Amino acid sequence: MSHASPEAAVAALTDPAAPYLIGVRHHAPSLAAAVPALLAAAEPDVLLVELPAELEEWLPWLAHEETRAPVALAAAPAGGGGGPAGRGVGPAFYPFADFSPELAAVRWAARHGVPVLTCDLPLADRAWAGERHTDAASEPSADASPGVATGTPPGVATGTPPGITAALRSRLTGRPDDDLWDRLVETAAPGSSPEALRRAALLTGWALRAEA
């Protein structure tokens, strides 16, 4: 799907014949507010949340009526996560606030008797280590300069056509270095339907992954 147009990508991600997807950012006030309406419309038989398998047994406590945000889940793989030659991962920490879409979804499921399952790899899986190394290698340096409104976008060679995210930013208002999610989702939230926010969130996630 990485070579599809934005319109085709959103159409595929929202295909009624496919699993019902809600693309989220961990802390996203507008989407967290829309999640209950989205799930009520979808009427799921089961809710899958992108969290490591080790956290599944703790999800009922996360949704417990006496649990007050901010709250966090923490876990470490069995054996300390060192793995062969220390190539595993260490403890993982997942903070939640009232404006976390995942927390809103888990709470909704608890109120409506819908089972919640985790759908990410266990922390003990060595794929986590590779992902963290990739993320670390792609992080900008502390003295990296912010983007500018004109000229070549940072990270794009002169003469290279702008990527999907750069093209989307160029068509939106706001500061040049504003986060794409803020532009496409948060600023569009007032007056938008929950389904419009879901589509904007899925488009943002697709655009970022297409250039990863």
Short mmCIF file of C-alpha atoms in Angstrom, two decimals:
data_model
loop_
_atom_site.label_atom_id
_atom_site.label_comp_id
_atom_site.label_asym_id
_atom_site.label_seq_id
_atom_site.Cartn_x
_atom_site.Cartn_y
_atom_site.Cartn_z
CA MET A 1 0.00 0.00 0.00
CA SER A 2 3.04 2.30 0.28
CA HIS A 3 2.79 3.18 -3.44
CA ALA A 4 -0.94 3.90 -3.34
CA SER A 5 -2.44 7.36 -3.49
CA PRO A 6 -3.67 8.85 -0.19
CA GLU A 7 -7.26 8.37 -1.36
CA ALA A 8 -6.68 4.71 -2.24
CA ALA A 9 -4.88 4.09 1.04
CA VAL A 10 -7.70 5.52 3.14
CA ALA A 11 -10.26 3.57 1.10
CA ALA A 12 -8.38 0.33 1.79
CA LEU A 13 -7.94 1.09 5.49
CA THR A 14 -11.64 1.87 5.91
CA ASP A 15 -12.94 -0.98 3.73
CA PRO A 16 -16.12 -2.28 5.43
CA ALA A 17 -15.05 -5.85 4.59
CA ALA A 18 -11.77 -5.44 6.52
CA PRO A 19 -11.25 -5.25 10.30
CA TYR A 20 -12.41 -1.91 11.71
CA LEU A 21 -9.27 0.15 12.32
CA ILE A 22 -8.77 3.22 14.48
CA GLY A 23 -5.35 4.77 14.02
CA VAL A 24 -4.19 6.45 17.21
CA ARG A 25 -1.46 8.56 18.66
CA HIS A 26 -0.80 7.73 22.30
CA HIS A 27 -1.91 11.14 23.57
CA ALA A 28 -4.55 12.62 21.26
CA PRO A 29 -7.38 14.55 22.93
CA SER A 30 -9.68 14.86 19.92
CA LEU A 31 -9.45 11.19 18.98
CA ALA A 32 -9.84 10.05 22.59
CA ALA A 33 -13.10 12.00 22.72
CA ALA A 34 -14.27 10.40 19.46
CA VAL A 35 -13.37 6.80 20.34
CA PRO A 36 -16.58 5.95 22.27
CA ALA A 37 -18.77 7.07 19.36
CA LEU A 38 -16.61 5.19 16.86
CA LEU A 39 -16.76 1.96 18.84
CA ALA A 40 -20.49 2.32 19.44
CA ALA A 41 -21.02 2.61 15.69
CA ALA A 42 -18.70 -0.34 14.95
CA GLU A 43 -20.25 -2.64 17.59
CA PRO A 44 -17.14 -4.85 17.87
CA ASP A 45 -17.27 -8.40 19.20
CA VAL A 46 -13.71 -8.02 20.48
CA LEU A 47 -11.33 -5.08 20.82
CA LEU A 48 -7.65 -5.42 19.91
CA VAL A 49 -5.23 -2.92 21.45
CA GLU A 50 -1.66 -2.54 20.23
CA LEU A 51 0.15 -3.43 23.45
CA PRO A 52 2.62 -6.22 24.32
CA ALA A 53 1.08 -9.56 25.22
CA GLU A 54 2.42 -9.39 28.79
CA LEU A 55 0.05 -6.52 29.57
CA GLU A 56 -3.17 -8.28 28.61
CA GLU A 57 -3.95 -9.62 32.08
CA TRP A 58 -3.68 -6.08 33.48
CA LEU A 59 -6.17 -4.46 31.09
CA PRO A 60 -9.19 -5.09 33.37
CA TRP A 61 -7.41 -3.09 36.07
CA LEU A 62 -6.71 -0.31 33.60
CA ALA A 63 -10.44 -0.09 32.89
CA HIS A 64 -11.53 -0.55 36.51
CA GLU A 65 -14.02 2.08 37.63
CA GLU A 66 -11.78 3.08 40.55
CA THR A 67 -8.68 3.55 38.39
CA ARG A 68 -7.97 7.24 37.92
CA ALA A 69 -5.69 8.65 35.24
CA PRO A 70 -2.88 9.43 34.94
CA VAL A 71 -1.92 5.79 35.26
CA ALA A 72 0.71 3.56 33.68
CA LEU A 73 1.43 -0.06 32.89
CA ALA A 74 4.99 -1.34 33.09
CA ALA A 75 6.43 -4.71 32.13
CA ALA A 76 9.71 -6.48 31.55
CA PRO A 77 10.34 -9.70 29.63
CA ALA A 78 11.01 -12.85 31.63
CA GLY A 79 14.66 -13.23 32.51
CA GLY A 80 15.32 -9.51 32.37
CA GLY A 81 15.11 -9.22 28.60
CA GLY A 82 18.79 -9.63 27.98
CA GLY A 83 18.42 -12.41 25.45
CA PRO A 84 21.39 -13.89 23.61
CA ALA A 85 24.37 -11.56 23.85
CA GLY A 86 22.17 -8.99 25.59
CA ARG A 87 20.15 -8.31 22.46
CA GLY A 88 16.75 -8.26 24.13
CA VAL A 89 14.95 -5.25 25.55
CA GLY A 90 14.56 -3.86 29.03
CA PRO A 91 11.44 -2.76 30.90
CA ALA A 92 8.66 -1.02 28.97
CA PHE A 93 6.55 1.81 30.36
CA TYR A 94 3.13 2.79 29.00
CA PRO A 95 1.58 5.94 30.54
CA PHE A 96 -2.10 6.72 30.01
CA ALA A 97 -4.11 9.89 30.51
CA ASP A 98 -7.78 10.66 30.05
CA PHE A 99 -6.85 11.91 26.58
CA SER A 100 -5.24 8.60 25.55
CA PRO A 101 -7.36 6.92 22.84
CA GLU A 102 -6.30 3.45 24.02
CA LEU A 103 -7.57 4.16 27.54
CA ALA A 104 -10.83 5.53 26.16
CA ALA A 105 -11.25 2.35 24.11
CA VAL A 106 -10.51 -0.01 27.00
CA ARG A 107 -12.94 1.87 29.24
CA TRP A 108 -15.65 1.70 26.59
CA ALA A 109 -15.12 -2.04 26.18
CA ALA A 110 -15.39 -2.60 29.93
CA ARG A 111 -18.67 -0.69 30.10
CA HIS A 112 -20.15 -2.70 27.22
CA GLY A 113 -18.84 -6.15 28.09
CA VAL A 114 -16.55 -6.38 25.07
CA PRO A 115 -13.39 -8.49 25.62
CA VAL A 116 -10.07 -6.71 25.09
CA LEU A 117 -6.99 -8.47 23.73
CA THR A 118 -3.47 -7.23 23.10
CA CYS A 119 -2.19 -7.63 19.55
CA ASP A 120 1.50 -6.75 19.68
CA LEU A 121 4.52 -9.00 20.09
CA PRO A 122 5.59 -10.13 23.57
CA LEU A 123 8.37 -8.00 25.02
CA ALA A 124 10.62 -11.06 25.00
CA ASP A 125 10.52 -11.16 21.19
CA ARG A 126 13.87 -10.03 19.78
CA ALA A 127 12.10 -7.98 17.09
CA TRP A 128 11.63 -5.27 19.74
CA ALA A 129 15.38 -4.82 20.01
CA GLY A 130 15.72 -4.31 16.27
CA GLU A 131 12.89 -1.78 16.29
CA ARG A 132 14.48 0.22 19.10
CA HIS A 133 17.82 0.28 17.34
CA THR A 134 16.12 1.56 14.18
CA ASP A 135 14.26 4.24 16.12
CA ALA A 136 17.43 5.39 17.83
CA ALA A 137 19.28 5.60 14.54
CA SER A 138 16.54 7.75 13.01
CA GLU A 139 16.22 10.24 15.86
CA PRO A 140 17.37 13.77 14.97
CA SER A 141 20.36 15.20 16.81
CA ALA A 142 19.80 17.61 19.66
CA ASP A 143 21.13 20.54 17.63
CA ALA A 144 19.13 19.78 14.49
CA SER A 145 17.59 22.92 13.07
CA PRO A 146 13.81 23.16 12.63
CA GLY A 147 12.21 22.98 9.22
CA VAL A 148 11.66 26.13 7.20
CA ALA A 149 8.71 27.27 5.12
CA THR A 150 10.57 27.51 1.82
CA GLY A 151 13.35 25.64 0.10
CA THR A 152 14.11 21.94 0.37
CA PRO A 153 12.50 20.07 3.30
CA PRO A 154 15.02 18.73 5.85
CA GLY A 155 16.23 15.26 4.92
CA VAL A 156 15.32 15.60 1.24
CA ALA A 157 18.13 15.92 -1.27
CA THR A 158 18.06 18.86 -3.68
CA GLY A 159 16.16 17.91 -6.81
CA THR A 160 14.35 15.05 -5.05
CA PRO A 161 10.54 15.24 -5.23
CA PRO A 162 9.06 15.91 -1.78
CA GLY A 163 7.72 12.91 0.07
CA ILE A 164 4.12 12.29 1.02
CA THR A 165 4.32 13.99 4.41
CA ALA A 166 6.07 17.05 2.97
CA ALA A 167 3.44 17.30 0.26
CA LEU A 168 0.65 17.07 2.82
CA ARG A 169 2.25 19.73 5.01
CA SER A 170 2.60 22.08 2.05
CA ARG A 171 -1.18 22.00 1.55
CA LEU A 172 -2.02 22.69 5.19
CA THR A 173 -1.88 25.81 7.31
CA GLY A 174 0.30 26.14 10.37
CA ARG A 175 3.98 26.41 11.18
CA PRO A 176 6.38 24.50 8.92
CA ASP A 177 7.59 22.32 11.79
CA ASP A 178 4.15 21.52 13.19
CA ASP A 179 3.50 17.84 13.73
CA LEU A 180 1.56 16.26 10.87
CA TRP A 181 -0.89 14.68 13.31
CA ASP A 182 -1.67 18.08 14.84
CA ARG A 183 -2.36 19.52 11.40
CA LEU A 184 -4.47 16.70 9.98
CA VAL A 185 -6.26 15.49 13.12
CA GLU A 186 -6.20 17.83 16.11
CA THR A 187 -6.77 21.13 14.28
CA ALA A 188 -9.47 19.54 12.12
CA ALA A 189 -11.38 18.16 15.11
CA PRO A 190 -13.75 21.08 15.86
CA GLY A 191 -16.86 20.50 13.79
CA SER A 192 -15.64 17.18 12.38
CA SER A 193 -17.51 13.92 12.78
CA PRO A 194 -15.87 11.00 14.61
CA GLU A 195 -15.61 9.13 11.30
CA ALA A 196 -13.83 12.09 9.67
CA LEU A 197 -11.30 12.07 12.51
CA ARG A 198 -10.81 8.31 12.13
CA ARG A 199 -10.05 8.75 8.44
CA ALA A 200 -7.68 11.65 9.11
CA ALA A 201 -5.84 9.58 11.72
CA LEU A 202 -5.51 6.61 9.38
CA LEU A 203 -4.24 8.87 6.60
CA THR A 204 -1.62 10.36 8.92
CA GLY A 205 -0.40 6.95 10.07
CA TRP A 206 -0.24 5.66 6.50
CA ALA A 207 1.72 8.71 5.30
CA LEU A 208 4.28 8.41 8.09
CA ARG A 209 4.75 4.67 7.57
CA ALA A 210 4.97 5.05 3.79
CA GLU A 211 8.12 7.15 4.23
CA ALA A 212 9.61 5.19 7.14
#
